[in-house]
mmCIF file of N, CA and C in Angstrom:
data_model
loop_
_atom_site.group_PDB
_atom_site.id
_atom_site.type_symbol
_atom_site.label_atom_id
_atom_site.label_comp_id
_atom_site.label_asym_id
_atom_site.label_seq_id
_atom_site.Cartn_x
_atom_site.Cartn_y
_atom_site.Cartn_z
ATOM 1 N N GLN Q 48 0.839 -1.194 0.000
ATOM 2 C CA GLN Q 48 0.000 0.000 0.000
ATOM 3 C C GLN Q 48 0.878 1.249 0.000
ATOM 4 N N VAL Q 49 0.717 2.045 -1.019
ATOM 5 C CA VAL Q 49 1.485 3.284 -1.115
ATOM 6 C C VAL Q 49 0.829 4.355 -0.249
ATOM 7 N N GLN Q 50 1.648 5.068 0.488
ATOM 8 C CA GLN Q 50 1.140 6.167 1.296
ATOM 9 C C GLN Q 50 1.975 7.413 1.037
ATOM 10 N N LEU Q 51 1.299 8.557 0.998
ATOM 11 C CA LEU Q 51 1.956 9.837 0.804
ATOM 12 C C LEU Q 51 1.595 10.746 1.968
ATOM 13 N N GLN Q 52 2.566 11.478 2.460
ATOM 14 C CA GLN Q 52 2.348 12.360 3.596
ATOM 15 C C GLN Q 52 3.014 13.699 3.344
ATOM 16 N N GLU Q 53 2.207 14.756 3.332
ATOM 17 C CA GLU Q 53 2.736 16.100 3.163
ATOM 18 C C GLU Q 53 3.226 16.647 4.499
ATOM 19 N N SER Q 54 4.260 17.456 4.455
ATOM 20 C CA SER Q 54 4.739 18.111 5.669
ATOM 21 C C SER Q 54 5.346 19.451 5.313
ATOM 22 N N GLY Q 55 5.288 20.352 6.271
ATOM 23 C CA GLY Q 55 5.836 21.682 6.063
ATOM 24 C C GLY Q 55 5.148 22.683 6.964
ATOM 25 N N PRO Q 56 5.603 23.923 6.939
ATOM 26 C CA PRO Q 56 5.012 24.942 7.805
ATOM 27 C C PRO Q 56 3.581 25.266 7.406
ATOM 28 N N GLY Q 57 2.760 25.490 8.384
ATOM 29 C CA GLY Q 57 1.371 25.821 8.120
ATOM 30 C C GLY Q 57 1.147 27.307 7.888
ATOM 31 N N LEU Q 58 2.140 28.117 8.205
ATOM 32 C CA LEU Q 58 2.011 29.564 8.060
ATOM 33 C C LEU Q 58 3.260 30.112 7.392
ATOM 34 N N VAL Q 59 3.062 30.864 6.342
ATOM 35 C CA VAL Q 59 4.160 31.483 5.595
ATOM 36 C C VAL Q 59 3.840 32.962 5.409
ATOM 37 N N LYS Q 60 4.850 33.793 5.536
ATOM 38 C CA LYS Q 60 4.638 35.239 5.364
ATOM 39 C C LYS Q 60 4.657 35.607 3.886
ATOM 40 N N PRO Q 61 3.909 36.622 3.518
ATOM 41 C CA PRO Q 61 3.931 37.097 2.128
ATOM 42 C C PRO Q 61 5.354 37.418 1.679
ATOM 43 N N SER Q 62 5.612 37.128 0.430
ATOM 44 C CA SER Q 62 6.895 37.331 -0.256
ATOM 45 C C SER Q 62 7.925 36.240 0.043
ATOM 46 N N GLN Q 63 7.629 35.388 1.017
ATOM 47 C CA GLN Q 63 8.564 34.315 1.326
ATOM 48 C C GLN Q 63 8.341 33.119 0.399
ATOM 49 N N THR Q 64 9.166 32.093 0.587
ATOM 50 C CA THR Q 64 9.050 30.869 -0.208
ATOM 51 C C THR Q 64 8.406 29.768 0.622
ATOM 52 N N LEU Q 65 7.354 29.213 0.056
ATOM 53 C CA LEU Q 65 6.660 28.080 0.671
ATOM 54 C C LEU Q 65 7.397 26.809 0.283
ATOM 55 N N SER Q 66 7.682 25.960 1.265
ATOM 56 C CA SER Q 66 8.371 24.714 0.991
ATOM 57 C C SER Q 66 7.647 23.559 1.664
ATOM 58 N N LEU Q 67 7.229 22.583 0.870
ATOM 59 C CA LEU Q 67 6.531 21.406 1.371
ATOM 60 C C LEU Q 67 7.234 20.140 0.887
ATOM 61 N N THR Q 68 7.188 19.133 1.719
ATOM 62 C CA THR Q 68 7.780 17.842 1.384
ATOM 63 C C THR Q 68 6.720 16.764 1.397
ATOM 64 N N CYS Q 69 6.794 15.875 0.437
ATOM 65 C CA CYS Q 69 5.922 14.709 0.396
ATOM 66 C C CYS Q 69 6.788 13.471 0.618
ATOM 67 N N THR Q 70 6.500 12.759 1.684
ATOM 68 C CA THR Q 70 7.235 11.530 1.996
ATOM 69 C C THR Q 70 6.402 10.345 1.526
ATOM 70 N N VAL Q 71 7.020 9.495 0.732
ATOM 71 C CA VAL Q 71 6.327 8.359 0.148
ATOM 72 C C VAL Q 71 6.791 7.067 0.808
ATOM 73 N N SER Q 72 5.847 6.231 1.161
ATOM 74 C CA SER Q 72 6.164 4.915 1.706
ATOM 75 C C SER Q 72 5.383 3.863 0.941
ATOM 76 N N GLY Q 73 5.921 2.642 0.929
ATOM 77 C CA GLY Q 73 5.241 1.558 0.238
ATOM 78 C C GLY Q 73 5.542 1.488 -1.243
ATOM 79 N N GLY Q 74 6.401 2.351 -1.735
ATOM 80 C CA GLY Q 74 6.765 2.344 -3.147
ATOM 81 C C GLY Q 74 7.835 3.384 -3.402
ATOM 82 N N SER Q 75 8.646 3.163 -4.413
ATOM 83 C CA SER Q 75 9.746 4.080 -4.711
ATOM 84 C C SER Q 75 9.338 5.153 -5.703
ATOM 85 N N ILE Q 76 9.826 6.358 -5.493
ATOM 86 C CA ILE Q 76 9.513 7.452 -6.411
ATOM 87 C C ILE Q 76 10.280 7.319 -7.725
ATOM 88 N N THR Q 77 11.192 6.341 -7.785
ATOM 89 C CA THR Q 77 11.923 6.116 -9.035
ATOM 90 C C THR Q 77 11.370 4.941 -9.830
ATOM 91 N N THR Q 78 10.285 4.339 -9.343
ATOM 92 C CA THR Q 78 9.677 3.224 -10.067
ATOM 93 C C THR Q 78 9.168 3.699 -11.413
ATOM 94 N N ASN Q 79 9.521 2.953 -12.427
ATOM 95 C CA ASN Q 79 9.182 3.322 -13.789
ATOM 96 C C ASN Q 79 7.692 3.586 -13.964
ATOM 97 N N ARG Q 80 7.371 4.644 -14.688
ATOM 98 C CA ARG Q 80 6.057 5.089 -15.180
ATOM 99 C C ARG Q 80 5.243 5.926 -14.198
ATOM 100 N N TYR Q 81 5.733 6.083 -12.957
ATOM 101 C CA TYR Q 81 4.941 6.896 -12.031
ATOM 102 C C TYR Q 81 5.414 8.357 -12.010
ATOM 103 N N TYR Q 82 4.432 9.247 -11.868
ATOM 104 C CA TYR Q 82 4.670 10.681 -11.789
ATOM 105 C C TYR Q 82 4.136 11.178 -10.458
ATOM 106 N N TRP Q 83 4.870 12.080 -9.843
ATOM 107 C CA TRP Q 83 4.558 12.534 -8.494
ATOM 108 C C TRP Q 83 4.206 14.014 -8.556
ATOM 109 N N ASN Q 84 3.027 14.344 -8.055
ATOM 110 C CA ASN Q 84 2.425 15.639 -8.343
ATOM 111 C C ASN Q 84 2.087 16.451 -7.093
ATOM 112 N N TRP Q 85 1.993 17.745 -7.317
ATOM 113 C CA TRP Q 85 1.463 18.659 -6.308
ATOM 114 C C TRP Q 85 0.194 19.307 -6.845
ATOM 115 N N ILE Q 86 -0.830 19.304 -6.006
ATOM 116 C CA ILE Q 86 -2.138 19.845 -6.350
ATOM 117 C C ILE Q 86 -2.603 20.647 -5.152
ATOM 118 N N ARG Q 87 -3.277 21.756 -5.388
ATOM 119 C CA ARG Q 87 -3.740 22.552 -4.259
ATOM 120 C C ARG Q 87 -5.189 22.968 -4.433
ATOM 121 N N GLN Q 88 -5.811 23.348 -3.321
ATOM 122 C CA GLN Q 88 -7.188 23.825 -3.347
ATOM 123 C C GLN Q 88 -7.329 25.025 -2.432
ATOM 124 N N PRO Q 89 -7.433 26.214 -3.025
ATOM 125 C CA PRO Q 89 -7.680 27.415 -2.215
ATOM 126 C C PRO Q 89 -9.075 27.351 -1.610
ATOM 127 N N PRO Q 90 -9.300 28.065 -0.526
ATOM 128 C CA PRO Q 90 -10.623 28.036 0.102
ATOM 129 C C PRO Q 90 -11.704 28.515 -0.845
ATOM 130 N N GLY Q 91 -12.749 27.738 -0.954
ATOM 131 C CA GLY Q 91 -13.874 28.105 -1.790
ATOM 132 C C GLY Q 91 -13.646 27.951 -3.277
ATOM 133 N N LYS Q 92 -12.519 27.367 -3.664
ATOM 134 C CA LYS Q 92 -12.197 27.216 -5.093
ATOM 135 C C LYS Q 92 -11.919 25.754 -5.416
ATOM 136 N N GLY Q 93 -11.736 25.492 -6.688
ATOM 137 C CA GLY Q 93 -11.477 24.134 -7.129
ATOM 138 C C GLY Q 93 -10.019 23.737 -6.988
ATOM 139 N N LEU Q 94 -9.762 22.472 -7.282
ATOM 140 C CA LEU Q 94 -8.407 21.955 -7.240
ATOM 141 C C LEU Q 94 -7.587 22.493 -8.405
ATOM 142 N N GLU Q 95 -6.302 22.682 -8.159
ATOM 143 C CA GLU Q 95 -5.398 23.213 -9.185
ATOM 144 C C GLU Q 95 -4.123 22.381 -9.208
ATOM 145 N N TRP Q 96 -3.829 21.789 -10.366
ATOM 146 C CA TRP Q 96 -2.571 21.065 -10.521
ATOM 147 C C TRP Q 96 -1.440 22.072 -10.630
ATOM 148 N N MET Q 97 -0.388 21.854 -9.850
ATOM 149 C CA MET Q 97 0.727 22.795 -9.823
ATOM 150 C C MET Q 97 1.932 22.307 -10.633
ATOM 151 N N GLY Q 98 2.203 21.023 -10.537
ATOM 152 C CA GLY Q 98 3.350 20.477 -11.231
ATOM 153 C C GLY Q 98 3.649 19.087 -10.742
ATOM 154 N N GLY Q 99 4.664 18.480 -11.354
ATOM 155 C CA GLY Q 99 5.017 17.135 -10.964
ATOM 156 C C GLY Q 99 6.442 16.791 -11.353
ATOM 157 N N ILE Q 100 6.883 15.658 -10.826
ATOM 158 C CA ILE Q 100 8.206 15.150 -11.150
ATOM 159 C C ILE Q 100 8.068 13.678 -11.503
ATOM 160 N N ALA Q 101 8.676 13.319 -12.603
ATOM 161 C CA ALA Q 101 8.554 11.948 -13.092
ATOM 162 C C ALA Q 101 9.542 11.018 -12.395
ATOM 163 N N TYR Q 102 9.326 9.718 -12.591
ATOM 164 C CA TYR Q 102 10.233 8.713 -12.047
ATOM 165 C C TYR Q 102 11.669 8.943 -12.526
ATOM 166 N N SER Q 103 11.786 9.544 -13.695
ATOM 167 C CA SER Q 103 13.102 9.813 -14.287
ATOM 168 C C SER Q 103 13.765 11.055 -13.703
ATOM 169 N N GLY Q 104 12.979 11.868 -13.011
ATOM 170 C CA GLY Q 104 13.493 13.134 -12.489
ATOM 171 C C GLY Q 104 13.077 14.344 -13.306
ATOM 172 N N SER Q 105 12.472 14.122 -14.447
ATOM 173 C CA SER Q 105 11.984 15.250 -15.266
ATOM 174 C C SER Q 105 10.856 15.956 -14.528
ATOM 175 N N THR Q 106 10.806 17.269 -14.688
ATOM 176 C CA THR Q 106 9.787 18.057 -13.993
ATOM 177 C C THR Q 106 8.839 18.719 -14.976
ATOM 178 N N TYR Q 107 7.637 18.969 -14.503
ATOM 179 C CA TYR Q 107 6.575 19.558 -15.304
ATOM 180 C C TYR Q 107 5.845 20.564 -14.431
ATOM 181 N N TYR Q 108 5.485 21.696 -15.016
ATOM 182 C CA TYR Q 108 4.855 22.751 -14.228
ATOM 183 C C TYR Q 108 3.645 23.322 -14.937
ATOM 184 N N SER Q 109 2.695 23.771 -14.118
ATOM 185 C CA SER Q 109 1.573 24.519 -14.655
ATOM 186 C C SER Q 109 2.097 25.825 -15.237
ATOM 187 N N PRO Q 110 1.681 26.170 -16.443
ATOM 188 C CA PRO Q 110 2.167 27.421 -17.041
ATOM 189 C C PRO Q 110 1.912 28.650 -16.168
ATOM 190 N N SER Q 111 0.803 28.628 -15.458
ATOM 191 C CA SER Q 111 0.448 29.804 -14.650
ATOM 192 C C SER Q 111 1.319 29.940 -13.400
ATOM 193 N N LEU Q 112 1.984 28.868 -13.002
ATOM 194 C CA LEU Q 112 2.796 28.891 -11.779
ATOM 195 C C LEU Q 112 4.276 28.640 -12.045
ATOM 196 N N LYS Q 113 4.599 28.383 -13.295
ATOM 197 C CA LYS Q 113 5.953 27.932 -13.623
ATOM 198 C C LYS Q 113 7.042 28.873 -13.132
ATOM 199 N N SER Q 114 6.795 30.165 -13.218
ATOM 200 C CA SER Q 114 7.835 31.132 -12.855
ATOM 201 C C SER Q 114 8.132 31.139 -11.358
ATOM 202 N N ARG Q 115 7.227 30.583 -10.554
ATOM 203 C CA ARG Q 115 7.414 30.623 -9.103
ATOM 204 C C ARG Q 115 7.582 29.235 -8.473
ATOM 205 N N THR Q 116 7.516 28.191 -9.297
ATOM 206 C CA THR Q 116 7.474 26.833 -8.748
ATOM 207 C C THR Q 116 8.728 26.041 -9.078
ATOM 208 N N SER Q 117 9.160 25.269 -8.099
ATOM 209 C CA SER Q 117 10.261 24.340 -8.307
ATOM 210 C C SER Q 117 9.948 23.037 -7.569
ATOM 211 N N ILE Q 118 10.074 21.933 -8.286
ATOM 212 C CA ILE Q 118 9.845 20.612 -7.684
ATOM 213 C C ILE Q 118 11.126 19.814 -7.814
ATOM 214 N N SER Q 119 11.531 19.214 -6.718
ATOM 215 C CA SER Q 119 12.756 18.411 -6.696
ATOM 216 C C SER Q 119 12.513 17.144 -5.898
ATOM 217 N N ARG Q 120 13.523 16.291 -5.823
ATOM 218 C CA ARG Q 120 13.348 15.048 -5.093
ATOM 219 C C ARG Q 120 14.630 14.652 -4.389
ATOM 220 N N ASP Q 121 14.459 13.832 -3.373
ATOM 221 C CA ASP Q 121 15.578 13.209 -2.665
ATOM 222 C C ASP Q 121 15.306 11.710 -2.691
ATOM 223 N N THR Q 122 15.939 11.035 -3.611
ATOM 224 C CA THR Q 122 15.644 9.611 -3.779
ATOM 225 C C THR Q 122 16.112 8.790 -2.582
ATOM 226 N N SER Q 123 17.120 9.276 -1.869
ATOM 227 C CA SER Q 123 17.609 8.537 -0.702
ATOM 228 C C SER Q 123 16.585 8.525 0.426
ATOM 229 N N LYS Q 124 15.743 9.544 0.439
ATOM 230 C CA LYS Q 124 14.695 9.635 1.473
ATOM 231 C C LYS Q 124 13.317 9.295 0.908
ATOM 232 N N ASN Q 125 13.265 9.038 -0.389
ATOM 233 C CA ASN Q 125 11.983 8.758 -1.059
ATOM 234 C C ASN Q 125 10.992 9.903 -0.829
ATOM 235 N N GLN Q 126 11.487 11.102 -1.059
ATOM 236 C CA GLN Q 126 10.682 12.312 -0.869
ATOM 237 C C GLN Q 126 10.765 13.194 -2.119
ATOM 238 N N PHE Q 127 9.726 13.986 -2.323
ATOM 239 C CA PHE Q 127 9.804 15.051 -3.306
ATOM 240 C C PHE Q 127 9.254 16.324 -2.686
ATOM 241 N N THR Q 128 9.767 17.451 -3.184
ATOM 242 C CA THR Q 128 9.549 18.720 -2.517
ATOM 243 C C THR Q 128 9.003 19.765 -3.469
ATOM 244 N N LEU Q 129 8.119 20.582 -2.931
ATOM 245 C CA LEU Q 129 7.565 21.722 -3.661
ATOM 246 C C LEU Q 129 8.109 23.001 -3.052
ATOM 247 N N GLN Q 130 8.584 23.897 -3.903
ATOM 248 C CA GLN Q 130 8.927 25.235 -3.459
ATOM 249 C C GLN Q 130 8.157 26.236 -4.309
ATOM 250 N N LEU Q 131 7.456 27.141 -3.643
ATOM 251 C CA LEU Q 131 6.673 28.172 -4.319
ATOM 252 C C LEU Q 131 7.157 29.520 -3.793
ATOM 253 N N SER Q 132 7.722 30.315 -4.656
ATOM 254 C CA SER Q 132 8.348 31.565 -4.219
ATOM 255 C C SER Q 132 7.377 32.745 -4.285
ATOM 256 N N SER Q 133 7.756 33.804 -3.639
ATOM 257 C CA SER Q 133 7.004 35.068 -3.681
ATOM 258 C C SER Q 133 5.530 34.861 -3.403
ATOM 259 N N VAL Q 134 5.229 34.167 -2.324
ATOM 260 C CA VAL Q 134 3.833 33.833 -2.044
ATOM 261 C C VAL Q 134 3.035 35.068 -1.643
ATOM 262 N N THR Q 135 1.739 35.003 -1.921
ATOM 263 C CA THR Q 135 0.784 36.024 -1.518
ATOM 264 C C THR Q 135 -0.365 35.319 -0.814
ATOM 265 N N PRO Q 136 -1.271 36.063 -0.203
ATOM 266 C CA PRO Q 136 -2.426 35.423 0.450
ATOM 267 C C PRO Q 136 -3.231 34.543 -0.514
ATOM 268 N N GLU Q 137 -3.154 34.802 -1.797
ATOM 269 C CA GLU Q 137 -3.865 33.971 -2.776
ATOM 270 C C GLU Q 137 -3.277 32.570 -2.888
ATOM 271 N N ASP Q 138 -2.106 32.352 -2.313
ATOM 272 C CA ASP Q 138 -1.511 31.017 -2.304
ATOM 273 C C ASP Q 138 -1.969 30.211 -1.096
ATOM 274 N N THR Q 139 -2.804 30.797 -0.260
ATOM 275 C CA THR Q 139 -3.388 30.065 0.848
ATOM 276 C C THR Q 139 -4.257 28.935 0.298
ATOM 277 N N ALA Q 140 -3.986 27.722 0.758
ATOM 278 C CA ALA Q 140 -4.684 26.566 0.193
ATOM 279 C C ALA Q 140 -4.352 25.319 1.000
ATOM 280 N N VAL Q 141 -5.108 24.265 0.717
ATOM 281 C CA VAL Q 141 -4.716 22.927 1.147
ATOM 282 C C VAL Q 141 -3.879 22.338 0.018
ATOM 283 N N TYR Q 142 -2.708 21.870 0.356
ATOM 284 C CA TYR Q 142 -1.774 21.327 -0.637
ATOM 285 C C TYR Q 142 -1.728 19.805 -0.509
ATOM 286 N N TYR Q 143 -1.868 19.151 -1.661
ATOM 287 C CA TYR Q 143 -1.846 17.693 -1.722
ATOM 288 C C TYR Q 143 -0.687 17.223 -2.590
ATOM 289 N N CYS Q 144 -0.131 16.073 -2.224
ATOM 290 C CA CYS Q 144 0.765 15.381 -3.151
ATOM 291 C C CYS Q 144 0.057 14.100 -3.593
ATOM 292 N N ALA Q 145 0.335 13.698 -4.816
ATOM 293 C CA ALA Q 145 -0.400 12.581 -5.394
ATOM 294 C C ALA Q 145 0.464 11.816 -6.389
ATOM 295 N N ARG Q 146 0.206 10.526 -6.499
ATOM 296 C CA ARG Q 146 0.903 9.692 -7.487
ATOM 297 C C ARG Q 146 -0.001 9.436 -8.682
ATOM 298 N N GLY Q 147 0.557 9.624 -9.845
ATOM 299 C CA GLY Q 147 -0.185 9.349 -11.057
ATOM 300 C C GLY Q 147 0.724 8.797 -12.135
ATOM 301 N N SER Q 148 0.283 8.948 -13.353
ATOM 302 C CA SER Q 148 1.051 8.483 -14.496
ATOM 303 C C SER Q 148 1.114 9.603 -15.523
ATOM 304 N N ILE Q 149 1.670 9.311 -16.675
ATOM 305 C CA ILE Q 149 1.724 10.318 -17.731
ATOM 306 C C ILE Q 149 0.303 10.707 -18.146
ATOM 307 N N LEU Q 150 -0.632 9.792 -17.962
ATOM 308 C CA LEU Q 150 -2.016 10.070 -18.361
ATOM 309 C C LEU Q 150 -2.689 11.079 -17.436
ATOM 310 N N THR Q 151 -2.236 11.205 -16.220
ATOM 311 C CA THR Q 151 -2.854 12.134 -15.277
ATOM 312 C C THR Q 151 -2.086 13.453 -15.186
ATOM 313 N N MET Q 152 -0.996 13.565 -15.921
ATOM 314 C CA MET Q 152 -0.207 14.796 -15.859
ATOM 315 C C MET Q 152 -1.067 15.997 -16.215
ATOM 316 N N GLY Q 153 -1.120 16.961 -15.311
ATOM 317 C CA GLY Q 153 -1.907 18.152 -15.547
ATOM 318 C C GLY Q 153 -3.326 18.087 -15.014
ATOM 319 N N SER Q 154 -3.738 16.919 -14.546
ATOM 320 C CA SER Q 154 -5.110 16.774 -14.059
ATOM 321 C C SER Q 154 -5.262 17.374 -12.666
ATOM 322 N N SER Q 155 -6.410 18.026 -12.462
ATOM 323 C CA SER Q 155 -6.724 18.596 -11.147
ATOM 324 C C SER Q 155 -7.737 17.740 -10.395
ATOM 325 N N ASN Q 156 -8.056 16.586 -10.944
ATOM 326 C CA ASN Q 156 -9.032 15.700 -10.322
ATOM 327 C C ASN Q 156 -8.294 14.641 -9.512
ATOM 328 N N LEU Q 157 -8.341 14.763 -8.195
ATOM 329 C CA LEU Q 157 -7.622 13.818 -7.337
ATOM 330 C C LEU Q 157 -8.079 12.383 -7.573
ATOM 331 N N ASN Q 158 -9.315 12.196 -7.936
ATOM 332 C CA ASN Q 158 -9.829 10.843 -8.135
ATOM 333 C C ASN Q 158 -9.180 10.134 -9.314
ATOM 334 N N GLU Q 159 -8.488 10.881 -10.163
ATOM 335 C CA GLU Q 159 -7.801 10.271 -11.293
ATOM 336 C C GLU Q 159 -6.424 9.744 -10.903
ATOM 337 N N TYR Q 160 -5.978 10.084 -9.709
ATOM 338 C CA TYR Q 160 -4.666 9.648 -9.260
ATOM 339 C C TYR Q 160 -4.778 8.341 -8.480
ATOM 340 N N ASP Q 161 -3.666 7.594 -8.453
ATOM 341 C CA ASP Q 161 -3.658 6.312 -7.743
ATOM 342 C C ASP Q 161 -3.762 6.522 -6.235
ATOM 343 N N TYR Q 162 -2.923 7.393 -5.749
ATOM 344 C CA TYR Q 162 -2.851 7.648 -4.318
ATOM 345 C C TYR Q 162 -2.598 9.136 -4.090
ATOM 346 N N TRP Q 163 -3.062 9.639 -2.967
ATOM 347 C CA TRP Q 163 -2.784 11.017 -2.582
ATOM 348 C C TRP Q 163 -2.731 11.136 -1.072
ATOM 349 N N GLY Q 164 -2.071 12.185 -0.596
ATOM 350 C CA GLY Q 164 -1.957 12.420 0.823
ATOM 351 C C GLY Q 164 -3.214 13.046 1.387
ATOM 352 N N GLN Q 165 -3.226 13.243 2.672
ATOM 353 C CA GLN Q 165 -4.406 13.803 3.329
ATOM 354 C C GLN Q 165 -4.494 15.307 3.134
ATOM 355 N N GLY Q 166 -3.416 15.914 2.660
ATOM 356 C CA GLY Q 166 -3.418 17.358 2.445
ATOM 357 C C GLY Q 166 -2.896 18.112 3.664
ATOM 358 N N THR Q 167 -2.286 19.244 3.399
ATOM 359 C CA THR Q 167 -1.803 20.086 4.488
ATOM 360 C C THR Q 167 -2.200 21.536 4.219
ATOM 361 N N GLN Q 168 -2.729 22.174 5.235
ATOM 362 C CA GLN Q 168 -3.174 23.560 5.102
ATOM 363 C C GLN Q 168 -1.973 24.491 5.187
ATOM 364 N N VAL Q 169 -1.872 25.383 4.236
ATOM 365 C CA VAL Q 169 -0.851 26.429 4.276
ATOM 366 C C VAL Q 169 -1.550 27.772 4.182
ATOM 367 N N THR Q 170 -1.282 28.624 5.130
ATOM 368 C CA THR Q 170 -1.857 29.964 5.157
ATOM 369 C C THR Q 170 -0.739 30.979 4.943
ATOM 370 N N VAL Q 171 -0.989 31.896 4.022
ATOM 371 C CA VAL Q 171 -0.028 32.972 3.776
ATOM 372 C C VAL Q 171 -0.573 34.231 4.421
ATOM 373 N N SER Q 172 0.115 34.681 5.438
ATOM 374 C CA SER Q 172 -0.351 35.842 6.188
ATOM 375 C C SER Q 172 0.809 36.435 6.967
ATOM 376 N N SER Q 173 0.740 37.743 7.140
ATOM 377 C CA SER Q 173 1.769 38.402 7.944
ATOM 378 C C SER Q 173 1.394 38.410 9.418
#
């Protein structure tokens, strides 16, 4: 059973960089054909795919967030990380990490993914 767990600070100040880690257990992030994604849901709004990192290490980003987003991984810890720079209160959201495939790349529907974490609330406020 694959499990994903998001972790990181729940409160970030405006203009700072938000950094979240997804720890994966029950499966390797380097296993062929799987893609590891970040998806968020602002309060009162729909889900938004932010980006992902493939089993190969290749990264993919939402065009609307690409200039502020960086996704990396630590294969020794079986973790992948999201960094979102220059945050504003509009980046306040529940952030999810999820496992999918090339077919789910770009999807904002969590139900299309194999597994996802419980989500972590991040609030951007001074």
